[in-house]
Tab-separated table of C-alpha atoms in Angstrom:
chain	number	residue	atom	x	y	z
A	13	MET	CA	-37.284	-28.662	-61.199
A	14	ARG	CA	-36.880	-29.696	-57.600
A	15	ALA	CA	-33.398	-31.001	-56.549
A	16	THR	CA	-33.043	-34.460	-55.464
A	17	GLU	CA	-32.185	-35.058	-51.797
A	18	SER	CA	-28.549	-35.851	-52.590
A	19	GLU	CA	-28.253	-32.494	-54.257
A	20	LEU	CA	-29.626	-30.400	-51.443
A	21	PRO	CA	-27.170	-28.388	-49.286
A	22	VAL	CA	-26.705	-29.744	-45.715
A	23	PHE	CA	-27.814	-27.496	-42.844
A	24	PRO	CA	-26.028	-26.292	-40.714
A	25	PHE	CA	-23.895	-24.874	-43.384
A	26	THR	CA	-20.114	-25.184	-43.377
A	27	THR	CA	-17.205	-24.331	-45.858
A	28	ALA	CA	-14.989	-26.891	-47.443
A	29	ASP	CA	-12.513	-26.696	-44.582
A	30	GLY	CA	-15.320	-27.332	-42.037
A	31	SER	CA	-15.651	-23.850	-40.749
A	32	SER	CA	-19.060	-22.151	-40.364
A	33	ASP	CA	-20.306	-19.689	-42.981
A	34	HIS	CA	-23.882	-19.607	-41.674
A	35	HIS	CA	-24.513	-15.909	-41.542
A	36	GLU	CA	-23.194	-15.021	-45.116
A	37	ARG	CA	-25.172	-17.835	-46.777
A	38	LEU	CA	-28.352	-17.142	-44.880
A	39	VAL	CA	-28.233	-13.481	-45.793
A	40	ARG	CA	-27.372	-14.415	-49.447
A	41	LEU	CA	-30.323	-16.828	-49.566
A	42	SER	CA	-32.566	-14.048	-48.272
A	43	ASP	CA	-31.800	-12.122	-51.470
A	44	GLU	CA	-31.571	-14.976	-53.971
A	45	GLN	CA	-33.813	-17.801	-52.808
A	46	PRO	CA	-35.687	-16.845	-49.671
A	47	ILE	CA	-37.502	-20.216	-49.358
A	48	THR	CA	-35.328	-23.120	-50.122
A	49	ARG	CA	-34.895	-26.894	-49.430
A	50	VAL	CA	-32.048	-28.105	-47.234
A	51	LEU	CA	-31.153	-31.277	-45.511
A	52	LEU	CA	-31.392	-31.220	-41.723
A	53	SER	CA	-30.390	-34.419	-39.838
A	54	GLY	CA	-30.429	-36.086	-43.265
A	55	ARG	CA	-34.046	-35.096	-44.036
A	56	PRO	CA	-35.342	-32.281	-46.361
A	57	VAL	CA	-36.813	-29.289	-44.726
A	58	TRP	CA	-37.784	-25.777	-45.843
A	59	LEU	CA	-35.462	-22.963	-44.843
A	60	VAL	CA	-37.054	-19.488	-44.790
A	61	THR	CA	-34.640	-16.469	-44.720
A	62	ARG	CA	-36.542	-13.264	-45.983
A	63	TYR	CA	-38.192	-10.920	-43.456
A	64	ALA	CA	-41.642	-11.094	-44.952
A	65	GLU	CA	-41.911	-14.850	-45.095
A	66	VAL	CA	-40.169	-15.372	-41.750
A	67	ASN	CA	-42.694	-13.106	-40.089
A	68	ALA	CA	-45.505	-14.849	-41.906
A	69	VAL	CA	-44.425	-18.197	-40.451
A	70	LEU	CA	-44.053	-16.728	-36.943
A	71	LEU	CA	-47.576	-15.352	-37.151
A	72	ASP	CA	-49.230	-18.337	-38.717
A	73	THR	CA	-50.517	-20.912	-36.271
A	74	ARG	CA	-50.566	-23.551	-39.101
A	75	PHE	CA	-46.871	-23.926	-38.484
A	76	SER	CA	-46.882	-25.992	-35.367
A	77	LEU	CA	-44.182	-26.246	-32.741
A	78	ALA	CA	-45.953	-29.092	-30.940
A	79	ARG	CA	-45.782	-31.211	-34.089
A	80	ALA	CA	-41.984	-30.497	-34.340
A	81	ILE	CA	-41.220	-32.704	-31.337
A	82	ASP	CA	-42.860	-35.883	-32.948
A	83	PRO	CA	-40.594	-38.810	-33.513
A	84	GLY	CA	-38.730	-38.631	-36.767
A	85	ILE	CA	-39.013	-34.833	-37.167
A	86	PRO	CA	-35.577	-33.353	-38.003
A	87	ARG	CA	-34.017	-30.995	-35.438
A	88	VAL	CA	-30.762	-29.119	-34.972
A	89	GLY	CA	-28.294	-31.349	-33.297
A	90	ASN	CA	-29.614	-33.385	-30.256
A	91	PHE	CA	-31.546	-30.618	-28.585
A	92	GLU	CA	-35.056	-31.764	-27.728
A	93	LEU	CA	-37.934	-30.079	-25.969
A	94	PRO	CA	-40.190	-32.026	-23.570
A	95	PRO	CA	-43.863	-32.095	-24.642
A	96	GLU	CA	-45.037	-30.001	-21.604
A	97	GLN	CA	-42.498	-27.253	-22.502
A	98	ILE	CA	-44.333	-24.013	-23.441
A	99	LEU	CA	-42.067	-23.712	-26.596
A	100	ALA	CA	-43.335	-27.165	-27.679
A	101	THR	CA	-47.095	-26.382	-27.447
A	102	ASP	CA	-49.805	-24.943	-29.756
A	103	PRO	CA	-53.117	-23.444	-28.724
A	104	PRO	CA	-55.180	-24.189	-26.638
A	105	GLU	CA	-52.420	-25.683	-24.391
A	106	HIS	CA	-49.952	-22.847	-25.230
A	107	THR	CA	-52.665	-20.180	-24.452
A	108	ARG	CA	-53.393	-21.702	-21.061
A	109	LEU	CA	-49.698	-21.916	-20.074
A	110	ARG	CA	-48.911	-18.394	-21.324
A	111	LYS	CA	-51.739	-16.774	-19.509
A	112	LEU	CA	-50.506	-18.112	-16.201
A	113	VAL	CA	-47.306	-16.117	-16.511
A	114	ALA	CA	-48.144	-13.362	-19.014
A	115	LYS	CA	-49.628	-10.994	-16.375
A	116	VAL	CA	-46.276	-11.025	-14.488
A	117	PHE	CA	-44.476	-10.071	-17.705
A	118	THR	CA	-46.601	-7.147	-18.892
A	119	SER	CA	-44.696	-4.030	-19.867
A	120	ARG	CA	-46.169	-2.239	-16.924
A	121	GLN	CA	-45.205	-4.859	-14.412
A	122	ILE	CA	-41.733	-5.327	-15.817
A	123	GLU	CA	-41.118	-1.528	-15.934
A	124	GLN	CA	-41.715	-1.400	-12.188
A	125	LEU	CA	-38.575	-3.666	-11.853
A	126	ARG	CA	-36.320	-1.026	-13.486
A	127	PRO	CA	-35.273	0.549	-10.068
A	128	ARG	CA	-34.342	-2.952	-8.849
A	129	VAL	CA	-32.299	-3.759	-11.986
A	130	GLN	CA	-30.489	-0.355	-11.376
A	131	GLU	CA	-29.739	-1.321	-7.770
A	132	VAL	CA	-28.289	-4.705	-8.759
A	133	THR	CA	-26.243	-3.177	-11.592
A	134	ASP	CA	-24.845	-0.497	-9.351
A	135	ARG	CA	-23.758	-3.059	-6.594
A	136	LEU	CA	-22.154	-5.348	-9.163
A	137	LEU	CA	-20.284	-2.521	-10.751
A	138	ASP	CA	-19.152	-1.144	-7.315
A	139	ARG	CA	-17.696	-4.631	-6.707
A	140	LEU	CA	-16.114	-4.735	-10.203
A	141	ALA	CA	-14.380	-1.381	-9.570
A	142	GLU	CA	-12.777	-2.775	-6.503
A	143	LEU	CA	-11.090	-5.673	-8.400
A	144	THR	CA	-7.633	-5.565	-9.896
A	145	PRO	CA	-7.887	-5.862	-13.682
A	146	PRO	CA	-7.888	-7.854	-15.762
A	147	VAL	CA	-11.092	-9.520	-14.781
A	148	ASP	CA	-13.671	-11.757	-16.556
A	149	LEU	CA	-16.682	-9.537	-17.161
A	150	ILE	CA	-18.932	-12.557	-17.648
A	151	GLU	CA	-18.236	-13.929	-14.188
A	152	HIS	CA	-18.458	-10.583	-12.368
A	153	PHE	CA	-21.239	-8.788	-14.310
A	154	THR	CA	-22.923	-10.087	-17.471
A	155	ALA	CA	-23.918	-13.411	-15.937
A	156	SER	CA	-24.604	-12.063	-12.424
A	157	LEU	CA	-27.110	-9.306	-13.354
A	158	PRO	CA	-29.748	-11.401	-15.233
A	159	ILE	CA	-29.295	-14.371	-12.837
A	160	GLU	CA	-30.009	-12.234	-9.795
A	161	ILE	CA	-32.991	-10.614	-11.236
A	162	ILE	CA	-34.682	-13.911	-12.452
A	163	CYS	CA	-33.827	-15.594	-9.158
A	164	GLU	CA	-35.670	-12.934	-7.293
A	165	MET	CA	-38.705	-13.082	-9.594
A	166	LEU	CA	-38.990	-16.850	-9.285
A	167	GLY	CA	-37.907	-17.201	-5.744
A	168	VAL	CA	-34.802	-19.353	-6.502
A	169	PRO	CA	-31.850	-19.240	-4.078
A	170	HIS	CA	-29.035	-17.187	-5.811
A	171	GLN	CA	-26.335	-19.371	-4.182
A	172	ASP	CA	-27.559	-22.303	-6.425
A	173	ARG	CA	-26.483	-20.447	-9.621
A	174	ASP	CA	-23.345	-22.505	-10.198
A	175	ASP	CA	-25.442	-25.674	-10.272
A	176	PHE	CA	-28.252	-24.507	-12.533
A	177	GLN	CA	-25.805	-22.687	-14.857
A	178	ASP	CA	-24.028	-26.069	-15.420
A	179	TRP	CA	-27.337	-27.771	-16.084
A	180	THR	CA	-28.374	-24.917	-18.447
A	181	GLU	CA	-25.137	-25.519	-20.481
A	182	ARG	CA	-26.011	-29.235	-20.811
A	183	ILE	CA	-29.656	-28.610	-21.684
A	184	LEU	CA	-28.797	-26.014	-24.369
A	185	THR	CA	-26.131	-28.124	-26.119
A	186	VAL	CA	-26.879	-29.205	-29.713
A	187	THR	CA	-23.645	-30.930	-30.636
A	188	GLY	CA	-21.263	-30.419	-27.790
A	189	LEU	CA	-22.427	-33.409	-25.467
A	190	PRO	CA	-24.037	-36.772	-26.151
A	191	PRO	CA	-27.831	-36.970	-25.796
A	192	GLU	CA	-27.690	-38.856	-22.476
A	193	GLU	CA	-25.819	-35.946	-20.845
A	194	VAL	CA	-28.290	-33.451	-22.155
A	195	GLN	CA	-31.090	-35.555	-20.696
A	196	ALA	CA	-29.160	-35.697	-17.404
A	197	GLY	CA	-29.164	-31.861	-17.448
A	198	TYR	CA	-32.883	-31.968	-17.842
A	199	ALA	CA	-33.298	-34.428	-15.026
A	200	ARG	CA	-31.166	-32.397	-12.602
A	201	MET	CA	-32.830	-29.158	-13.403
A	202	GLY	CA	-36.195	-30.720	-13.112
A	203	GLY	CA	-35.343	-32.422	-9.821
A	204	TYR	CA	-34.036	-29.104	-8.550
A	205	ILE	CA	-37.266	-27.193	-9.460
A	206	ALA	CA	-39.363	-30.008	-8.050
A	207	GLY	CA	-37.533	-29.729	-4.734
A	208	LEU	CA	-38.150	-25.958	-4.725
A	209	VAL	CA	-41.814	-26.575	-5.417
A	210	ALA	CA	-41.995	-28.882	-2.457
A	211	ASP	CA	-40.257	-26.250	-0.192
A	212	LYS	CA	-42.636	-23.531	-1.311
A	213	ARG	CA	-45.717	-25.707	-0.835
A	214	ARG	CA	-44.704	-25.952	2.859
A	215	THR	CA	-43.761	-22.224	3.076
A	216	PRO	CA	-45.332	-20.230	0.350
A	217	THR	CA	-43.544	-16.940	-0.581
A	218	ASP	CA	-44.342	-13.887	-2.758
A	219	ASP	CA	-42.745	-14.894	-5.981
A	220	LEU	CA	-43.619	-16.277	-9.496
A	221	LEU	CA	-43.002	-19.939	-8.617
A	222	SER	CA	-45.346	-19.707	-5.660
A	223	LEU	CA	-47.966	-18.155	-8.057
A	224	LEU	CA	-47.567	-21.142	-10.350
A	225	ILE	CA	-47.902	-23.517	-7.455
A	226	ALA	CA	-51.196	-21.934	-6.495
A	227	ALA	CA	-52.364	-22.280	-10.178
A	228	ARG	CA	-51.530	-25.917	-9.883
A	229	ASP	CA	-52.851	-26.762	-6.379
A	230	GLU	CA	-55.804	-24.357	-6.090
A	231	ASP	CA	-57.172	-23.955	-9.628
A	232	ASP	CA	-55.902	-27.153	-11.293
A	233	ARG	CA	-54.604	-25.125	-14.258
A	234	LEU	CA	-51.287	-26.978	-14.462
A	235	THR	CA	-50.151	-30.579	-14.270
A	236	GLU	CA	-47.263	-31.202	-11.914
A	237	ASP	CA	-44.881	-31.827	-14.950
A	238	GLU	CA	-45.987	-28.476	-16.459
A	239	LEU	CA	-45.396	-26.677	-13.321
A	240	VAL	CA	-41.839	-28.049	-13.013
A	241	THR	CA	-41.036	-27.500	-16.722
A	242	LEU	CA	-42.461	-23.967	-16.750
A	243	GLY	CA	-40.346	-23.209	-13.685
A	244	PHE	CA	-37.054	-24.245	-15.231
A	245	THR	CA	-37.973	-22.779	-18.594
A	246	LEU	CA	-38.378	-19.343	-17.052
A	247	LEU	CA	-35.197	-19.843	-15.079
A	248	ILE	CA	-33.089	-20.780	-18.142
A	249	GLY	CA	-34.752	-18.241	-20.447
A	250	GLY	CA	-34.475	-15.492	-17.824
A	251	HIS	CA	-30.742	-15.631	-17.576
A	252	GLU	CA	-28.842	-17.389	-20.343
A	253	THR	CA	-29.847	-15.466	-23.332
A	254	THR	CA	-29.417	-12.052	-21.628
A	255	LYS	CA	-26.019	-13.016	-20.104
A	256	ASN	CA	-24.797	-13.930	-23.580
A	257	GLN	CA	-26.282	-10.905	-25.326
A	258	LEU	CA	-24.818	-8.630	-22.839
A	259	ALA	CA	-21.311	-10.137	-23.222
A	260	ASN	CA	-21.571	-10.442	-27.034
A	261	SER	CA	-22.570	-6.815	-27.110
A	262	VAL	CA	-19.623	-5.499	-25.163
A	263	ALA	CA	-17.241	-7.738	-27.124
A	264	MET	CA	-18.598	-6.612	-30.469
A	265	LEU	CA	-18.516	-2.836	-29.528
A	266	LEU	CA	-15.067	-2.929	-28.149
A	267	THR	CA	-13.499	-4.969	-30.917
A	268	ASP	CA	-15.408	-4.047	-34.122
A	269	HIS	CA	-17.048	-0.722	-33.285
A	270	PRO	CA	-15.046	1.257	-30.792
A	271	ASP	CA	-16.256	4.477	-32.324
A	272	GLN	CA	-19.834	3.543	-31.581
A	273	TRP	CA	-18.822	2.534	-28.034
A	274	ARG	CA	-17.504	6.116	-27.634
A	275	ARG	CA	-20.600	7.469	-29.185
A	276	LEU	CA	-22.727	5.669	-26.564
A	277	ILE	CA	-20.534	7.020	-23.845
A	278	GLU	CA	-20.959	10.551	-25.088
A	279	HIS	CA	-24.710	10.135	-25.895
A	280	PRO	CA	-26.198	7.955	-23.242
A	281	GLU	CA	-29.656	8.800	-24.512
A	282	LEU	CA	-28.978	6.484	-27.503
A	283	MET	CA	-28.725	3.362	-25.293
A	284	GLY	CA	-32.382	2.409	-25.684
A	285	PRO	CA	-32.267	2.321	-29.504
A	286	ALA	CA	-28.747	0.859	-29.405
A	287	VAL	CA	-29.953	-2.130	-27.488
A	288	ASP	CA	-32.559	-2.802	-30.195
A	289	GLU	CA	-29.891	-2.471	-32.731
A	290	LEU	CA	-27.650	-4.881	-31.016
A	291	LEU	CA	-30.508	-7.413	-30.886
A	292	ARG	CA	-30.999	-6.937	-34.596
A	293	TYR	CA	-27.404	-7.030	-35.481
A	294	LEU	CA	-25.903	-9.749	-33.390
A	295	PRO	CA	-27.107	-13.442	-34.015
A	296	LEU	CA	-27.708	-14.852	-30.585
A	297	PHE	CA	-28.336	-18.490	-31.599
A	298	SER	CA	-25.467	-20.471	-32.902
A	299	TYR	CA	-27.194	-21.728	-36.051
A	300	GLU	CA	-29.234	-18.597	-36.461
A	301	VAL	CA	-32.584	-20.262	-36.796
A	302	ALA	CA	-35.565	-20.667	-34.572
A	303	PHE	CA	-37.014	-24.030	-33.396
A	304	PRO	CA	-38.358	-26.139	-36.226
A	305	ARG	CA	-42.116	-25.971	-37.038
A	306	VAL	CA	-44.308	-28.427	-38.874
A	307	ALA	CA	-47.028	-27.322	-41.342
A	308	THR	CA	-50.428	-28.661	-40.271
A	309	ALA	CA	-51.973	-27.758	-43.648
A	310	THR	CA	-50.868	-26.923	-47.151
A	311	VAL	CA	-49.620	-23.314	-47.087
A	312	GLU	CA	-48.749	-21.025	-49.984
A	313	LEU	CA	-45.714	-18.926	-48.773
A	314	GLY	CA	-43.817	-16.481	-50.995
A	315	GLY	CA	-44.741	-18.426	-54.174
A	316	VAL	CA	-43.865	-21.689	-52.708
A	317	THR	CA	-46.172	-24.531	-51.778
A	318	ILE	CA	-45.355	-25.959	-48.367
A	319	ALA	CA	-47.145	-29.307	-47.918
A	320	GLU	CA	-48.905	-30.522	-44.865
A	321	GLY	CA	-46.303	-32.309	-42.685
A	322	ASP	CA	-43.393	-30.441	-44.098
A	323	THR	CA	-40.755	-29.184	-41.523
A	324	VAL	CA	-39.876	-25.465	-41.678
A	325	LEU	CA	-36.880	-23.523	-40.258
A	326	VAL	CA	-36.949	-19.801	-40.117
A	327	SER	CA	-33.842	-17.636	-39.796
A	328	LEU	CA	-34.327	-14.576	-37.638
A	329	SER	CA	-30.813	-13.326	-38.222
A	330	SER	CA	-31.130	-13.171	-42.059
A	331	ALA	CA	-34.564	-11.594	-41.545
A	332	ASN	CA	-32.951	-8.988	-39.400
A	333	ARG	CA	-30.506	-8.114	-42.305
A	334	ASP	CA	-33.193	-7.684	-44.988
A	335	ALA	CA	-32.528	-4.618	-47.084
A	336	ALA	CA	-36.224	-4.338	-47.941
A	337	VAL	CA	-37.017	-3.586	-44.176
A	338	PHE	CA	-33.770	-2.078	-42.852
A	339	ASP	CA	-31.700	0.613	-44.586
A	340	THR	CA	-27.979	-0.372	-44.916
A	341	PRO	CA	-28.763	-3.641	-42.901
A	342	ASP	CA	-25.136	-4.648	-42.531
A	343	ASP	CA	-24.280	-1.454	-40.773
A	344	PHE	CA	-24.438	-1.190	-37.049
A	345	ASP	CA	-26.395	2.074	-36.271
A	346	PRO	CA	-27.181	2.640	-32.617
A	347	ALA	CA	-29.594	5.454	-33.553
A	348	ARG	CA	-31.721	3.188	-36.033
A	349	LEU	CA	-35.336	4.008	-35.788
A	350	PRO	CA	-37.760	2.425	-36.448
A	351	ASN	CA	-36.187	-0.991	-35.717
A	352	ARG	CA	-38.731	-3.759	-36.416
A	353	HIS	CA	-36.323	-6.678	-35.727
A	354	LEU	CA	-37.409	-10.233	-35.084
A	355	ALA	CA	-34.859	-11.064	-32.399
A	356	PHE	CA	-37.666	-11.914	-29.869
A	357	GLY	CA	-39.736	-13.786	-32.547
A	358	ASN	CA	-43.325	-12.651	-33.205
A	359	GLY	CA	-46.909	-13.942	-32.830
A	360	ILE	CA	-48.029	-16.121	-29.848
A	361	HIS	CA	-44.619	-17.349	-29.193
A	362	ARG	CA	-42.898	-14.037	-28.976
A	363	CYS	CA	-40.457	-14.023	-26.053
A	364	LEU	CA	-42.209	-13.397	-22.803
A	365	GLY	CA	-39.162	-11.780	-21.333
A	366	ALA	CA	-38.519	-9.274	-24.182
A	367	GLN	CA	-39.089	-6.208	-22.043
A	368	MET	CA	-37.107	-7.556	-19.122
A	369	ALA	CA	-34.181	-8.253	-21.371
A	370	ARG	CA	-34.315	-4.813	-22.871
A	371	ILE	CA	-34.257	-3.137	-19.396
A	372	GLU	CA	-31.380	-5.372	-18.276
A	373	LEU	CA	-29.346	-4.683	-21.465
A	374	GLU	CA	-30.097	-0.919	-21.379
A	375	ILE	CA	-29.189	-0.427	-17.730
A	376	GLY	CA	-26.289	-2.927	-17.781
A	377	LEU	CA	-24.560	-1.494	-20.936
A	378	GLY	CA	-25.433	2.122	-20.025
A	379	GLU	CA	-23.881	1.962	-16.642
A	380	LEU	CA	-20.889	-0.077	-17.789
A	381	ALA	CA	-20.228	2.678	-20.444
A	382	ARG	CA	-20.750	5.507	-17.927
A	383	ARG	CA	-18.575	4.060	-15.139
A	384	PHE	CA	-15.859	2.388	-17.259
A	385	PRO	CA	-15.404	4.631	-20.340
A	386	GLN	CA	-11.892	3.322	-20.805
A	387	LEU	CA	-12.964	-0.392	-20.903
A	388	ARG	CA	-10.959	-2.498	-23.195
A	389	LEU	CA	-10.413	-6.202	-23.972
A	390	THR	CA	-7.144	-7.718	-22.695
A	391	ASP	CA	-7.146	-10.034	-25.673
A	392	ALA	CA	-8.694	-9.448	-29.135
A	393	GLU	CA	-8.833	-13.121	-29.800
A	394	LEU	CA	-12.192	-14.048	-28.319
A	395	SER	CA	-12.929	-17.638	-27.445
A	396	TRP	CA	-16.492	-18.646	-28.391
A	397	LYS	CA	-18.287	-21.559	-26.888
A	398	THR	CA	-19.037	-24.369	-29.532
A	399	GLY	CA	-21.895	-26.914	-29.679
A	400	GLY	CA	-24.391	-24.827	-27.838
A	401	LEU	CA	-27.824	-23.543	-28.851
A	402	VAL	CA	-26.889	-20.037	-27.661
A	403	ARG	CA	-23.865	-18.238	-29.067
A	404	GLY	CA	-21.636	-16.983	-26.331
A	405	LEU	CA	-18.116	-16.523	-25.060
A	406	HIS	CA	-16.117	-18.718	-22.618
A	407	GLN	CA	-14.581	-15.573	-21.043
A	408	LEU	CA	-14.491	-11.789	-21.638
A	409	ARG	CA	-11.367	-10.501	-19.914
A	410	VAL	CA	-11.306	-6.674	-19.621
A	411	GLU	CA	-9.275	-3.912	-18.077
A	412	TRP	CA	-9.799	-0.262	-17.631
């Protein structure tokens, strides 16, 4: 017998004292009730938590991201995607947009950037070594590395990083700011990219943004709004998630798994598998779910009937702790192979920047461990940002 709406648990989950217990409840649901009804923004939605069903939703184009931005569809907090955003489109629009940038993000193309990532990492760590500790590792390393790389790829002036980082924080808020401030972040970021587009139209350069401008002006494969939105989507996606994943990984290793930090120092060949294990083990998104989807047809999933028009949330983090897929899933094992985690999603919306993120994390963490083997936190009480879509730290103060 289906529970009435008043009996459904409210998502995001909290304990009686108002603190979050997302991860524990999501993982427990994966074992006990992998497809369940919850209330999101006061409306019933399906929450999918087990690996097999989560992966099925990600692969099934009957679960629409485009429909999820329709008026009245529940969403997490006040975070909204514009309709021309690639993450808010379905085929054929999504196919057209993704093809424009996919050739730049092939494994072969991205692998050719490895020497450049190494150069930037070396320079940043040279500067870090000259500072008097304690220092904020986020300011001096984990933010700077992905920002510099994506700015070079897109042709964005690196000196503007403080501005677009502030706009990114606003855009990615879910509860920390009122909706009008979120929209102001969108407007400022959009205006900034539009200004860059105008500059590059006058003086084309050899970068990804100029390639997209040519697709718009010469081949008419983009509208002007799509061009601007795709530009700032790549800019935000290319730095914010990697910045936080890198900082979160260092914090977790130093506080909870110092033995594994030492193991990575002694066995640098493990850094590649360790990066995938960090992606599996550490929830990157604050509420541990992907963007809502809406069923465009009646779908049978895991013995449950999901009706056309129903909203569906999938939990990547609980899927990544599924004991049916991962041995001892709650253990952090940097040598875990194979590792079929879903941190980058799957299907047509799988993260374009997955290979880039892996390279930045592998080189960034590897060189940090090699050059600063005595790295330690100055304060074990870490201060996490609240109200944002992406889970991250305010500061990561370290010494060596």
